[in-house]
PDB file of C-alpha atoms in Angstrom:
ATOM      1  CA  MET E   1       6.016  88.071  28.105  1.00 44.00           C
ATOM      2  CA  PRO E   2       4.463  85.541  25.714  1.00 47.00           C
ATOM      3  CA  SER E   3       1.321  83.792  26.908  1.00 45.00           C
ATOM      4  CA  GLY E   4       3.093  80.443  26.790  1.00 47.00           C
ATOM      5  CA  SER E   5       2.855  77.666  29.328  1.00 63.00           C
ATOM      6  CA  ARG E   6       5.751  79.134  31.356  1.00 86.00           C
ATOM      7  CA  ASP E   7       3.849  82.376  32.026  1.00 92.00           C
ATOM      8  CA  PRO E   8       2.934  82.172  35.745  1.00 95.00           C
ATOM      9  CA  LEU E   9      -0.440  83.798  34.999  1.00 96.00           C
ATOM     10  CA  VAL E  10      -1.192  80.868  32.668  1.00 95.00           C
ATOM     11  CA  VAL E  11       0.206  78.243  35.026  1.00 94.00           C
ATOM     12  CA  GLY E  12      -1.836  79.731  37.898  1.00 95.00           C
ATOM     13  CA  ARG E  13      -4.960  79.768  35.673  1.00 96.00           C
ATOM     14  CA  VAL E  14      -5.394  83.544  36.085  1.00 97.00           C
ATOM     15  CA  ILE E  15      -5.326  83.621  32.292  1.00 96.00           C
ATOM     16  CA  GLY E  16      -8.474  81.635  31.620  1.00 95.00           C
ATOM     17  CA  ASP E  17     -10.343  81.985  34.917  1.00 96.00           C
ATOM     18  CA  VAL E  18     -10.138  85.795  35.128  1.00 97.00           C
ATOM     19  CA  LEU E  19      -8.327  87.265  32.122  1.00 97.00           C
ATOM     20  CA  ASP E  20      -7.756  86.672  28.441  1.00 96.00           C
ATOM     21  CA  PRO E  21      -4.128  86.450  27.242  1.00 96.00           C
ATOM     22  CA  PHE E  22      -2.412  89.852  27.184  1.00 96.00           C
ATOM     23  CA  GLU E  23       1.029  91.427  27.017  1.00 94.00           C
ATOM     24  CA  CYS E  24       2.192  93.286  30.122  1.00 95.00           C
ATOM     25  CA  SER E  25       3.031  96.817  29.020  1.00 96.00           C
ATOM     26  CA  ILE E  26       3.172  98.844  32.262  1.00 95.00           C
ATOM     27  CA  PRO E  27       5.252  97.957  35.328  1.00 96.00           C
ATOM     28  CA  MET E  28       3.164  97.435  38.482  1.00 97.00           C
ATOM     29  CA  ARG E  29       4.660  96.678  41.886  1.00 97.00           C
ATOM     30  CA  VAL E  30       2.396  95.385  44.665  1.00 98.00           C
ATOM     31  CA  SER E  31       3.706  94.979  48.212  1.00 98.00           C
ATOM     32  CA  TYR E  32       2.380  94.261  51.685  1.00 98.00           C
ATOM     33  CA  ASN E  33       4.590  95.457  54.562  1.00 95.00           C
ATOM     34  CA  ASN E  34       7.562  95.876  52.213  1.00 95.00           C
ATOM     35  CA  ARG E  35       7.197  92.310  50.871  1.00 97.00           C
ATOM     36  CA  ASP E  36       6.654  92.266  47.112  1.00 97.00           C
ATOM     37  CA  VAL E  37       3.897  90.196  45.590  1.00 97.00           C
ATOM     38  CA  SER E  38       5.179  87.872  42.893  1.00 97.00           C
ATOM     39  CA  ASN E  39       2.988  85.487  40.919  1.00 97.00           C
ATOM     40  CA  GLY E  40       2.083  82.421  42.959  1.00 96.00           C
ATOM     41  CA  CYS E  41       3.690  83.536  46.230  1.00 97.00           C
ATOM     42  CA  GLU E  42       1.877  82.852  49.510  1.00 96.00           C
ATOM     43  CA  PHE E  43       0.482  85.255  52.072  1.00 96.00           C
ATOM     44  CA  LYS E  44      -1.539  84.629  55.237  1.00 96.00           C
ATOM     45  CA  PRO E  45      -4.663  86.698  56.050  1.00 96.00           C
ATOM     46  CA  SER E  46      -2.826  88.458  58.909  1.00 96.00           C
ATOM     47  CA  GLN E  47      -0.272  89.778  56.369  1.00 97.00           C
ATOM     48  CA  VAL E  48      -2.867  91.371  54.062  1.00 97.00           C
ATOM     49  CA  VAL E  49      -5.210  93.111  56.527  1.00 97.00           C
ATOM     50  CA  ASN E  50      -4.283  96.562  55.221  1.00 97.00           C
ATOM     51  CA  GLN E  51      -4.375  97.520  51.575  1.00 96.00           C
ATOM     52  CA  PRO E  52      -1.092  96.977  49.762  1.00 98.00           C
ATOM     53  CA  ARG E  53       1.262  99.621  48.506  1.00 97.00           C
ATOM     54  CA  ILE E  54       1.103  99.725  44.716  1.00 97.00           C
ATOM     55  CA  ASN E  55       3.421 101.572  42.357  1.00 96.00           C
ATOM     56  CA  ILE E  56       2.302 101.989  38.766  1.00 97.00           C
ATOM     57  CA  GLY E  57       4.825 102.727  36.060  1.00 95.00           C
ATOM     58  CA  GLY E  58       4.395 104.674  32.860  1.00 89.00           C
ATOM     59  CA  ASP E  59       5.712 108.091  31.992  1.00 88.00           C
ATOM     60  CA  ASP E  60       2.681 110.214  31.129  1.00 90.00           C
ATOM     61  CA  LEU E  61       0.611 111.640  34.007  1.00 87.00           C
ATOM     62  CA  ARG E  62      -2.215 112.202  31.510  1.00 91.00           C
ATOM     63  CA  ASN E  63      -2.746 108.432  31.318  1.00 94.00           C
ATOM     64  CA  PHE E  64      -5.163 107.055  33.912  1.00 96.00           C
ATOM     65  CA  TYR E  65      -5.536 103.505  35.151  1.00 97.00           C
ATOM     66  CA  THR E  66      -8.115 101.309  36.866  1.00 97.00           C
ATOM     67  CA  LEU E  67      -6.929  98.789  39.464  1.00 98.00           C
ATOM     68  CA  ILE E  68      -9.090  95.747  40.226  1.00 98.00           C
ATOM     69  CA  ALA E  69      -8.416  93.108  42.911  1.00 98.00           C
ATOM     70  CA  VAL E  70     -10.512  89.924  42.738  1.00 98.00           C
ATOM     71  CA  ASP E  71     -10.690  86.444  44.242  1.00 98.00           C
ATOM     72  CA  PRO E  72     -11.755  83.945  41.549  1.00 98.00           C
ATOM     73  CA  ASP E  73     -11.960  81.121  44.134  1.00 97.00           C
ATOM     74  CA  ALA E  74     -14.768  82.396  46.385  1.00 95.00           C
ATOM     75  CA  PRO E  75     -16.158  80.864  48.497  1.00 94.00           C
ATOM     76  CA  SER E  76     -13.986  77.773  47.830  1.00 94.00           C
ATOM     77  CA  PRO E  77     -11.761  76.671  44.933  1.00 95.00           C
ATOM     78  CA  SER E  78     -13.794  73.468  44.503  1.00 94.00           C
ATOM     79  CA  ASP E  79     -17.077  75.427  44.223  1.00 94.00           C
ATOM     80  CA  PRO E  80     -16.294  79.022  43.186  1.00 95.00           C
ATOM     81  CA  ASN E  81     -19.965  80.035  42.831  1.00 94.00           C
ATOM     82  CA  LEU E  82     -19.242  83.639  43.887  1.00 93.00           C
ATOM     83  CA  ARG E  83     -16.460  83.983  41.274  1.00 95.00           C
ATOM     84  CA  GLU E  84     -15.163  86.643  41.112  1.00 97.00           C
ATOM     85  CA  TYR E  85     -15.289  88.349  44.510  1.00 98.00           C
ATOM     86  CA  LEU E  86     -14.269  92.006  44.203  1.00 98.00           C
ATOM     87  CA  HIS E  87     -11.841  93.020  46.957  1.00 98.00           C
ATOM     88  CA  TRP E  88     -10.832  96.455  45.690  1.00 98.00           C
ATOM     89  CA  LEU E  89     -11.524  98.876  42.834  1.00 98.00           C
ATOM     90  CA  VAL E  90      -9.646 102.134  42.279  1.00 98.00           C
ATOM     91  CA  THR E  91     -10.061 104.317  39.183  1.00 97.00           C
ATOM     92  CA  ASP E  92      -8.418 107.434  37.755  1.00 96.00           C
ATOM     93  CA  ILE E  93      -4.909 106.517  38.972  1.00 97.00           C
ATOM     94  CA  PRO E  94      -2.374 108.704  37.123  1.00 96.00           C
ATOM     95  CA  ALA E  95       0.632 106.955  35.592  1.00 95.00           C
ATOM     96  CA  THR E  96       3.784 106.944  37.769  1.00 95.00           C
ATOM     97  CA  THR E  97       1.693 107.034  40.983  1.00 95.00           C
ATOM     98  CA  GLY E  98      -0.473 104.601  42.941  1.00 95.00           C
ATOM     99  CA  PRO E  99      -4.023 104.053  44.223  1.00 96.00           C
ATOM    100  CA  SER E 100      -3.786 106.823  46.837  1.00 96.00           C
ATOM    101  CA  PHE E 101      -3.759 109.292  43.916  1.00 96.00           C
ATOM    102  CA  GLY E 102      -6.834 107.697  42.333  1.00 97.00           C
ATOM    103  CA  HIS E 103     -10.506 107.398  43.230  1.00 96.00           C
ATOM    104  CA  GLU E 104     -11.346 104.417  45.463  1.00 97.00           C
ATOM    105  CA  VAL E 105     -14.815 103.369  44.292  1.00 96.00           C
ATOM    106  CA  VAL E 106     -14.889 100.031  46.169  1.00 97.00           C
ATOM    107  CA  THR E 107     -12.935 100.055  49.428  1.00 97.00           C
ATOM    108  CA  TYR E 108     -10.246  97.470  50.108  1.00 98.00           C
ATOM    109  CA  GLU E 109     -11.564  94.361  51.847  1.00 97.00           C
ATOM    110  CA  SER E 110      -8.877  92.021  53.106  1.00 96.00           C
ATOM    111  CA  PRO E 111      -9.190  88.422  51.916  1.00 96.00           C
ATOM    112  CA  ARG E 112     -10.246  85.911  54.589  1.00 93.00           C
ATOM    113  CA  PRO E 113     -10.619  82.542  52.842  1.00 94.00           C
ATOM    114  CA  MET E 114     -12.363  79.839  54.868  1.00 91.00           C
ATOM    115  CA  MET E 115     -11.751  76.817  52.635  1.00 93.00           C
ATOM    116  CA  GLY E 116      -8.877  75.913  50.361  1.00 94.00           C
ATOM    117  CA  ILE E 117      -6.162  77.976  48.733  1.00 95.00           C
ATOM    118  CA  HIS E 118      -7.460  81.118  47.021  1.00 97.00           C
ATOM    119  CA  ARG E 119      -5.838  83.422  44.478  1.00 97.00           C
ATOM    120  CA  LEU E 120      -6.007  87.196  44.878  1.00 98.00           C
ATOM    121  CA  VAL E 121      -5.487  88.791  41.488  1.00 98.00           C
ATOM    122  CA  PHE E 122      -4.501  92.434  40.933  1.00 98.00           C
ATOM    123  CA  VAL E 123      -5.296  93.677  37.431  1.00 98.00           C
ATOM    124  CA  LEU E 124      -4.424  97.039  35.901  1.00 98.00           C
ATOM    125  CA  PHE E 125      -6.252  98.560  32.920  1.00 98.00           C
ATOM    126  CA  ARG E 126      -5.571 101.786  31.062  1.00 96.00           C
ATOM    127  CA  GLN E 127      -8.633 104.044  30.933  1.00 95.00           C
ATOM    128  CA  LEU E 128      -9.722 105.961  27.855  1.00 91.00           C
ATOM    129  CA  GLY E 129     -10.068 109.124  29.954  1.00 89.00           C
ATOM    130  CA  ARG E 130     -10.697 110.408  33.440  1.00 91.00           C
ATOM    131  CA  GLU E 131     -13.958 109.711  35.310  1.00 89.00           C
ATOM    132  CA  THR E 132     -15.028 107.106  32.745  1.00 87.00           C
ATOM    133  CA  VAL E 133     -15.289 104.111  35.109  1.00 93.00           C
ATOM    134  CA  TYR E 134     -17.909 103.690  37.833  1.00 92.00           C
ATOM    135  CA  ALA E 135     -18.598 101.374  40.768  1.00 91.00           C
ATOM    136  CA  PRO E 136     -20.438  98.091  40.297  1.00 94.00           C
ATOM    137  CA  GLY E 137     -23.414  97.423  42.559  1.00 90.00           C
ATOM    138  CA  TRP E 138     -21.920  94.418  44.363  1.00 93.00           C
ATOM    139  CA  ARG E 139     -18.739  92.534  45.213  1.00 96.00           C
ATOM    140  CA  GLN E 140     -19.765  88.913  44.594  1.00 96.00           C
ATOM    141  CA  ASN E 141     -20.003  87.497  41.054  1.00 96.00           C
ATOM    142  CA  PHE E 142     -18.028  90.431  39.694  1.00 97.00           C
ATOM    143  CA  ASN E 143     -16.668  89.735  36.206  1.00 97.00           C
ATOM    144  CA  THR E 144     -13.397  91.435  35.275  1.00 98.00           C
ATOM    145  CA  ARG E 145     -13.806  90.720  31.546  1.00 97.00           C
ATOM    146  CA  GLU E 146     -17.363  92.106  31.417  1.00 97.00           C
ATOM    147  CA  PHE E 147     -16.375  95.136  33.493  1.00 97.00           C
ATOM    148  CA  ALA E 148     -13.474  95.874  31.129  1.00 97.00           C
ATOM    149  CA  GLU E 149     -15.803  95.508  28.146  1.00 96.00           C
ATOM    150  CA  LEU E 150     -18.481  97.750  29.685  1.00 95.00           C
ATOM    151  CA  TYR E 151     -15.987 100.587  30.173  1.00 95.00           C
ATOM    152  CA  ASN E 152     -13.944  99.970  27.001  1.00 95.00           C
ATOM    153  CA  LEU E 153     -10.807  99.221  29.014  1.00 97.00           C
ATOM    154  CA  GLY E 154      -9.454  96.684  26.537  1.00 95.00           C
ATOM    155  CA  LEU E 155      -6.963  94.074  27.666  1.00 97.00           C
ATOM    156  CA  PRO E 156      -5.038  94.529  30.927  1.00 98.00           C
ATOM    157  CA  VAL E 157      -1.680  96.291  30.908  1.00 98.00           C
ATOM    158  CA  ALA E 158      -0.428  94.463  34.034  1.00 98.00           C
ATOM    159  CA  ALA E 159      -1.478  91.728  36.465  1.00 98.00           C
ATOM    160  CA  VAL E 160      -0.043  89.838  39.431  1.00 98.00           C
ATOM    161  CA  TYR E 161      -1.522  87.354  41.891  1.00 98.00           C
ATOM    162  CA  PHE E 162      -0.749  85.616  45.159  1.00 98.00           C
ATOM    163  CA  ASN E 163      -2.127  82.567  46.952  1.00 97.00           C
ATOM    164  CA  ILE E 164      -3.807  82.818  50.326  1.00 96.00           C
ATOM    165  CA  GLN E 165      -5.445  80.347  52.694  1.00 94.00           C
ATOM    166  CA  ARG E 166      -6.755  80.291  56.265  1.00 91.00           C
ATOM    167  CA  GLU E 167      -4.246  81.451  58.856  1.00 88.00           C
ATOM    168  CA  SER E 168      -3.954  77.920  60.252  1.00 82.00           C
ATOM    169  CA  GLY E 169      -3.926  76.319  56.814  1.00 66.00           C
ATOM    170  CA  SER E 170      -0.941  74.228  55.845  1.00 60.00           C
ATOM    171  CA  GLY E 171      -0.287  74.021  52.102  1.00 53.00           C
ATOM    172  CA  GLY E 172      -1.718  71.213  50.051  1.00 50.00           C
ATOM    173  CA  ARG E 173      -4.736  69.053  50.596  1.00 43.00           C
ATOM    174  CA  ARG E 174      -5.522  67.183  53.799  1.00 41.00           C
ATOM    175  CA  LEU E 175      -6.020  63.434  53.682  1.00 38.00           C
ATOM    176  CA  TYR E 176      -8.622  61.918  55.961  1.00 41.00           C
ATOM    177  CA  HIS E 177      -8.394  58.284  57.050  1.00 38.00           C
TER     178      HIS E 177
END
């Protein structure tokens, strides 16, 4: 998909805030309770308590992937001073499988935004080999670009994101009189 203005990753500012422009080259399906994640869709915190089911495409089991899930809007979209917050990191995932076949180096932490509408971004990178990616020391102020550079992961091969806000949140901004 070209990185034009119609690309939902561009429209949703995932390209720019988290990632550089890239071409999706591996299919990745993310779902919570049998509901697929599509770019820009909405979930409530109660729907994402447990880690999602993820299916990674490809055709060569000798290829390994790293999955990263981040929130670039922590603690609030108007002041994202913890950008990016790392929610999940799984390495050594063989092609054609999913995270349960990989090595979970940072356990899944369900998003619980307190203020505003947040994006949760799932990014997939192809690794150069097995056991070549290691855990960062913290979750807050994680940087997907720097992490990819540190481990020579190159550009992503797939990404998808959804929007999430407080359980009682109602879309859009509130007006106070």
